[in-house]
mmCIF file of C-alpha atoms and ligand atoms in Angstrom:
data_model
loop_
_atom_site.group_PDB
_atom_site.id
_atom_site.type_symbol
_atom_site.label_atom_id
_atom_site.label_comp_id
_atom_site.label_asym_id
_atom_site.label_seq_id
_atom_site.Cartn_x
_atom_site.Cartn_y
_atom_site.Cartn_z
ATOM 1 C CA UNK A 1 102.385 183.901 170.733
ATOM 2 C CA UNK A 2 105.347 183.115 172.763
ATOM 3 C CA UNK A 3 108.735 184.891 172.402
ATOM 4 C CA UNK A 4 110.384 182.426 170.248
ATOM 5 C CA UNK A 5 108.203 182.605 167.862
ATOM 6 C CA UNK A 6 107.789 186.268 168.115
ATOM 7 C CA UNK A 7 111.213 186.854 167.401
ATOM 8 C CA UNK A 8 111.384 184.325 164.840
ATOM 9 C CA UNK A 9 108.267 186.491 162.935
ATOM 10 C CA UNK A 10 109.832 190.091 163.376
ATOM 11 C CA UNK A 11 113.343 188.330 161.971
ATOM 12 C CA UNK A 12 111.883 186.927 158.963
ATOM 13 C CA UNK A 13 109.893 190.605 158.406
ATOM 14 C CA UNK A 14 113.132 192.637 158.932
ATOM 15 C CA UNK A 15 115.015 190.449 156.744
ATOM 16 C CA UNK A 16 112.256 190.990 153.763
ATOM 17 C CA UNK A 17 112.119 194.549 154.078
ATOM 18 C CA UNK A 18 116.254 194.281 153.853
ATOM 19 C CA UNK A 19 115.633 192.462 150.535
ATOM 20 C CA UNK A 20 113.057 194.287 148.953
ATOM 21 C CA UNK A 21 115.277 197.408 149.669
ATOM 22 C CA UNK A 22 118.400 195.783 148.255
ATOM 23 C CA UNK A 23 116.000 195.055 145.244
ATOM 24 C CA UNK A 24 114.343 198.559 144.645
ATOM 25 C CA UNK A 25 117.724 200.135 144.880
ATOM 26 C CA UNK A 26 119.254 198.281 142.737
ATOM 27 C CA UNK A 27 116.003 198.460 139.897
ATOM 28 C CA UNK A 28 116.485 202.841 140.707
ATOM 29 C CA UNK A 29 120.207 202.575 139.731
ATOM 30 C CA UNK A 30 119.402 200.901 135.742
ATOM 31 C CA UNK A 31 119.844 203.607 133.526
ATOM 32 C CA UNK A 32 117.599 202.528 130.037
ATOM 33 C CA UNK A 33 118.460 203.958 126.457
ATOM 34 C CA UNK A 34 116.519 203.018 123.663
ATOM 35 C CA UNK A 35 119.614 203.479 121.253
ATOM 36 C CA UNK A 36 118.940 203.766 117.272
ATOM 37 C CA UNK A 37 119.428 200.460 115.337
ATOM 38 C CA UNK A 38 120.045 200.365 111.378
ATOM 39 C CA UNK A 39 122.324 197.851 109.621
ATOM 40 C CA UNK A 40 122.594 195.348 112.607
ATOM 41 C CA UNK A 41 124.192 197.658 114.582
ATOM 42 C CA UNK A 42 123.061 199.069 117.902
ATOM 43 C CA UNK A 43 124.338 202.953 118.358
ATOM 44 C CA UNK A 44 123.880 204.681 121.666
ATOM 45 C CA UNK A 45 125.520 207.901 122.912
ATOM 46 C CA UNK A 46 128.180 208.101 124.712
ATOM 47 C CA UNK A 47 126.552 210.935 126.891
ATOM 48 C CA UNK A 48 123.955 208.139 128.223
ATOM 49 C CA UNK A 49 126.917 207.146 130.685
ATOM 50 C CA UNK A 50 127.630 210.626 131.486
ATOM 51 C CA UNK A 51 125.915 212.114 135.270
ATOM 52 C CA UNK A 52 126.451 215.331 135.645
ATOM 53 C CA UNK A 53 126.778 216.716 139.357
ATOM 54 C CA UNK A 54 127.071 220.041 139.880
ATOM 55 C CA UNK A 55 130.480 220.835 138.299
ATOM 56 C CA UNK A 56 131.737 217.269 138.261
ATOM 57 C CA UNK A 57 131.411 214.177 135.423
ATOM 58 C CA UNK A 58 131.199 210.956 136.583
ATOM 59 C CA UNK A 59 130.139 207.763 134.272
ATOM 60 C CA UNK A 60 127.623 205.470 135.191
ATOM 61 C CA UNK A 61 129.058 201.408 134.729
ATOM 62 C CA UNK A 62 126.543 200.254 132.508
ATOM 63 C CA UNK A 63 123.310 201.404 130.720
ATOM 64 C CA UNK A 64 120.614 198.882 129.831
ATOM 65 C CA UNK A 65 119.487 199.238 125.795
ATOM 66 C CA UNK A 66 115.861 197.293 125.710
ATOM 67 C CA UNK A 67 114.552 197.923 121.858
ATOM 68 C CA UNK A 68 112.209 196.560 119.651
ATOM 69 C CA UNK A 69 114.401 194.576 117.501
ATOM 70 C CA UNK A 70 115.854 192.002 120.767
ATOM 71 C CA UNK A 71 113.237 189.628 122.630
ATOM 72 C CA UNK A 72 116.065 190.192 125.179
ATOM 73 C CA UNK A 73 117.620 193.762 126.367
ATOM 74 C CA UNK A 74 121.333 193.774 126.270
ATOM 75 C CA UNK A 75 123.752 195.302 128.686
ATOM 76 C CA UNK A 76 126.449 197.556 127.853
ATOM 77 C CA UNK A 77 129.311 198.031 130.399
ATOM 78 C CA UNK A 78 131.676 201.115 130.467
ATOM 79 C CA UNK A 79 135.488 200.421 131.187
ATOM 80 C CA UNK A 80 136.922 203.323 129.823
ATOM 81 C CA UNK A 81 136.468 205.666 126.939
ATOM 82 C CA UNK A 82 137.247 203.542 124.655
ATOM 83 C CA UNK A 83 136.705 199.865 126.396
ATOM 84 C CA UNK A 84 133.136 198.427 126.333
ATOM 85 C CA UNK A 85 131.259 194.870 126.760
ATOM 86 C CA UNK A 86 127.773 194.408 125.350
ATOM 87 C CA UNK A 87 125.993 191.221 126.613
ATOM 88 C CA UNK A 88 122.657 190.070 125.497
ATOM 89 C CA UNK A 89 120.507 189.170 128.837
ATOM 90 C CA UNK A 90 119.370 185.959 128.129
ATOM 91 C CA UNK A 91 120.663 183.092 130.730
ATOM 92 C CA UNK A 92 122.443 180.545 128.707
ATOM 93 C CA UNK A 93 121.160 177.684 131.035
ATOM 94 C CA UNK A 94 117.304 177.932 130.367
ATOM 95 C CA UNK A 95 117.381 180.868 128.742
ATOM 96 C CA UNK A 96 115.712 182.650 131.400
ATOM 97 C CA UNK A 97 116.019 187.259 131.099
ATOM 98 C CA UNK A 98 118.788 188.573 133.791
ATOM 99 C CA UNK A 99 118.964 191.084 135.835
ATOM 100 C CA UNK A 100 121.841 193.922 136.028
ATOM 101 C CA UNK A 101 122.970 194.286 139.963
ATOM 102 C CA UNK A 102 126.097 196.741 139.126
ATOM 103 C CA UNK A 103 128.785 194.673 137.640
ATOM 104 C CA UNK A 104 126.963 191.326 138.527
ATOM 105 C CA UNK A 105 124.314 189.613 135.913
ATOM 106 C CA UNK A 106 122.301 187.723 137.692
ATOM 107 C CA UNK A 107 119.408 184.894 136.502
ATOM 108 C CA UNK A 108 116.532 184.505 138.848
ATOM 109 C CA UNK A 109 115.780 181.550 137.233
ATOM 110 C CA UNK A 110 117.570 178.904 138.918
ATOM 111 C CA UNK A 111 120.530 181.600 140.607
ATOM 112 C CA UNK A 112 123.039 181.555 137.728
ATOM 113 C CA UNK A 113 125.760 184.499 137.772
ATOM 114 C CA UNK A 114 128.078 185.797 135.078
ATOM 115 C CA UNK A 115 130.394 188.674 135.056
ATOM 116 C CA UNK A 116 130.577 191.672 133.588
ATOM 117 C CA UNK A 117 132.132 190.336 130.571
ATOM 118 C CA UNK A 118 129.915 187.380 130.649
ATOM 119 C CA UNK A 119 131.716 184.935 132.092
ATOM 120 C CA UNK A 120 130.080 182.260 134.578
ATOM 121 C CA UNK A 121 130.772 183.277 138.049
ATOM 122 C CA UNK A 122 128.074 180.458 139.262
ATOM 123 C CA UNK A 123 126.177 178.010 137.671
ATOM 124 C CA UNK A 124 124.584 175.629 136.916
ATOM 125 C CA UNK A 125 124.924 177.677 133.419
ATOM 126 C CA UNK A 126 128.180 176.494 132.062
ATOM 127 C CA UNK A 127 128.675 178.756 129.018
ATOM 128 C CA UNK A 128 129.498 182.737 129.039
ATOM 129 C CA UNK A 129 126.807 185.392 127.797
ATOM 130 C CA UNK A 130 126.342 186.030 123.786
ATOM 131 C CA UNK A 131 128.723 189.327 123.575
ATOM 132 C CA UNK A 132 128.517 191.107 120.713
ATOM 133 C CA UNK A 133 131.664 193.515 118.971
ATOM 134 C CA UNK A 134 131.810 197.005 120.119
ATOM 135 C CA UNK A 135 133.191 199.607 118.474
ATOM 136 C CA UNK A 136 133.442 203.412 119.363
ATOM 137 C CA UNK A 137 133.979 207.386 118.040
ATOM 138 C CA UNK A 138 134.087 210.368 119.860
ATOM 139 C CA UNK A 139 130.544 210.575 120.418
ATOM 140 C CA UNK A 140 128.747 206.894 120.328
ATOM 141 C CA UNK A 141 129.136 203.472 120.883
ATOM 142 C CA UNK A 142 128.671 200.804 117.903
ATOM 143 C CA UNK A 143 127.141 196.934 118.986
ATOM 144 C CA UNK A 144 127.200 194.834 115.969
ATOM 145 C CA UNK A 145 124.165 192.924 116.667
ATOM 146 C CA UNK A 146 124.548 190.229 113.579
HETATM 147 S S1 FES B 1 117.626 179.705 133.412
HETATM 148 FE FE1 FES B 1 119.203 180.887 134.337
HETATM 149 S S2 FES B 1 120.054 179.557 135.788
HETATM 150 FE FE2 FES B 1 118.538 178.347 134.849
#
């Protein structure tokens, strides 16, 4: 093996490990719920966004509700206390599951991108995500499903 190509092996290795870190932290940073579903509507605490450190609240940005009643999971984003998106994770190209990568929605099908509110960041999907109405109380958040 001559240098060239040694470096060109230990630079394709480093740049793996780089990924598959990027990609295991960002799987250890999806917080699930399971959330209770009756009349088409999703419910799921508010206190599932809530980490508690120490003496300090902080909120996490999204929680991830997979149930039984979805083929797909759908992601629910925290704005404020009263502000929420809920996105079904189905890619609207080729309908394809996404992933959550913090306020990105990405499709690892052919590298579509939407927003946090489901708009299309990148194609080649061309319409938003389905979004469903949110409504809140003091202690839970509602997704109308249907
Ligand atoms: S299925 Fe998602 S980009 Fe094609």
């Amino acid at each position: 093996m001559d240098r060239k190509e040694f470096i060109t092996i230990c630079g394709s290795s480093c740049l793996g490990l780089a990924g598959l870190s990027l990609f295991l932290e960002s799987c250890a940073n999806i917080h699930y719920v399971q959330g209770t579903v009756s009349n088409n509507r999703l419910q799921i605490n508010k206190s599932d966004f809530v980490i508690l450190n120490e003496a300090e609240i902080s909120y996490r940005r999204f929680v991830v509700a997979d149930f039984k009643y979805s083929e797909f999971p759908i992601v629910v984003y925290r704005f404020s206390e009263r502000n929420y998106s809920a996105l079904l994770l189905r890619c609207t190209h080729q309908g394809t599951e996404l992933n959550v990568h913090g306020d990105l929605i990405m499709c690892s099908g052919h590298g579509s991108e939407f927003s946090n509110r489901g708009d299309v960041v990148q194609g080649p999907a061309e319409q938003k995500l389905k979004s469903y109405p949110v409504a809140t109380d003091e202690r839970n958040v509602y997704i109308q499903l249907a």
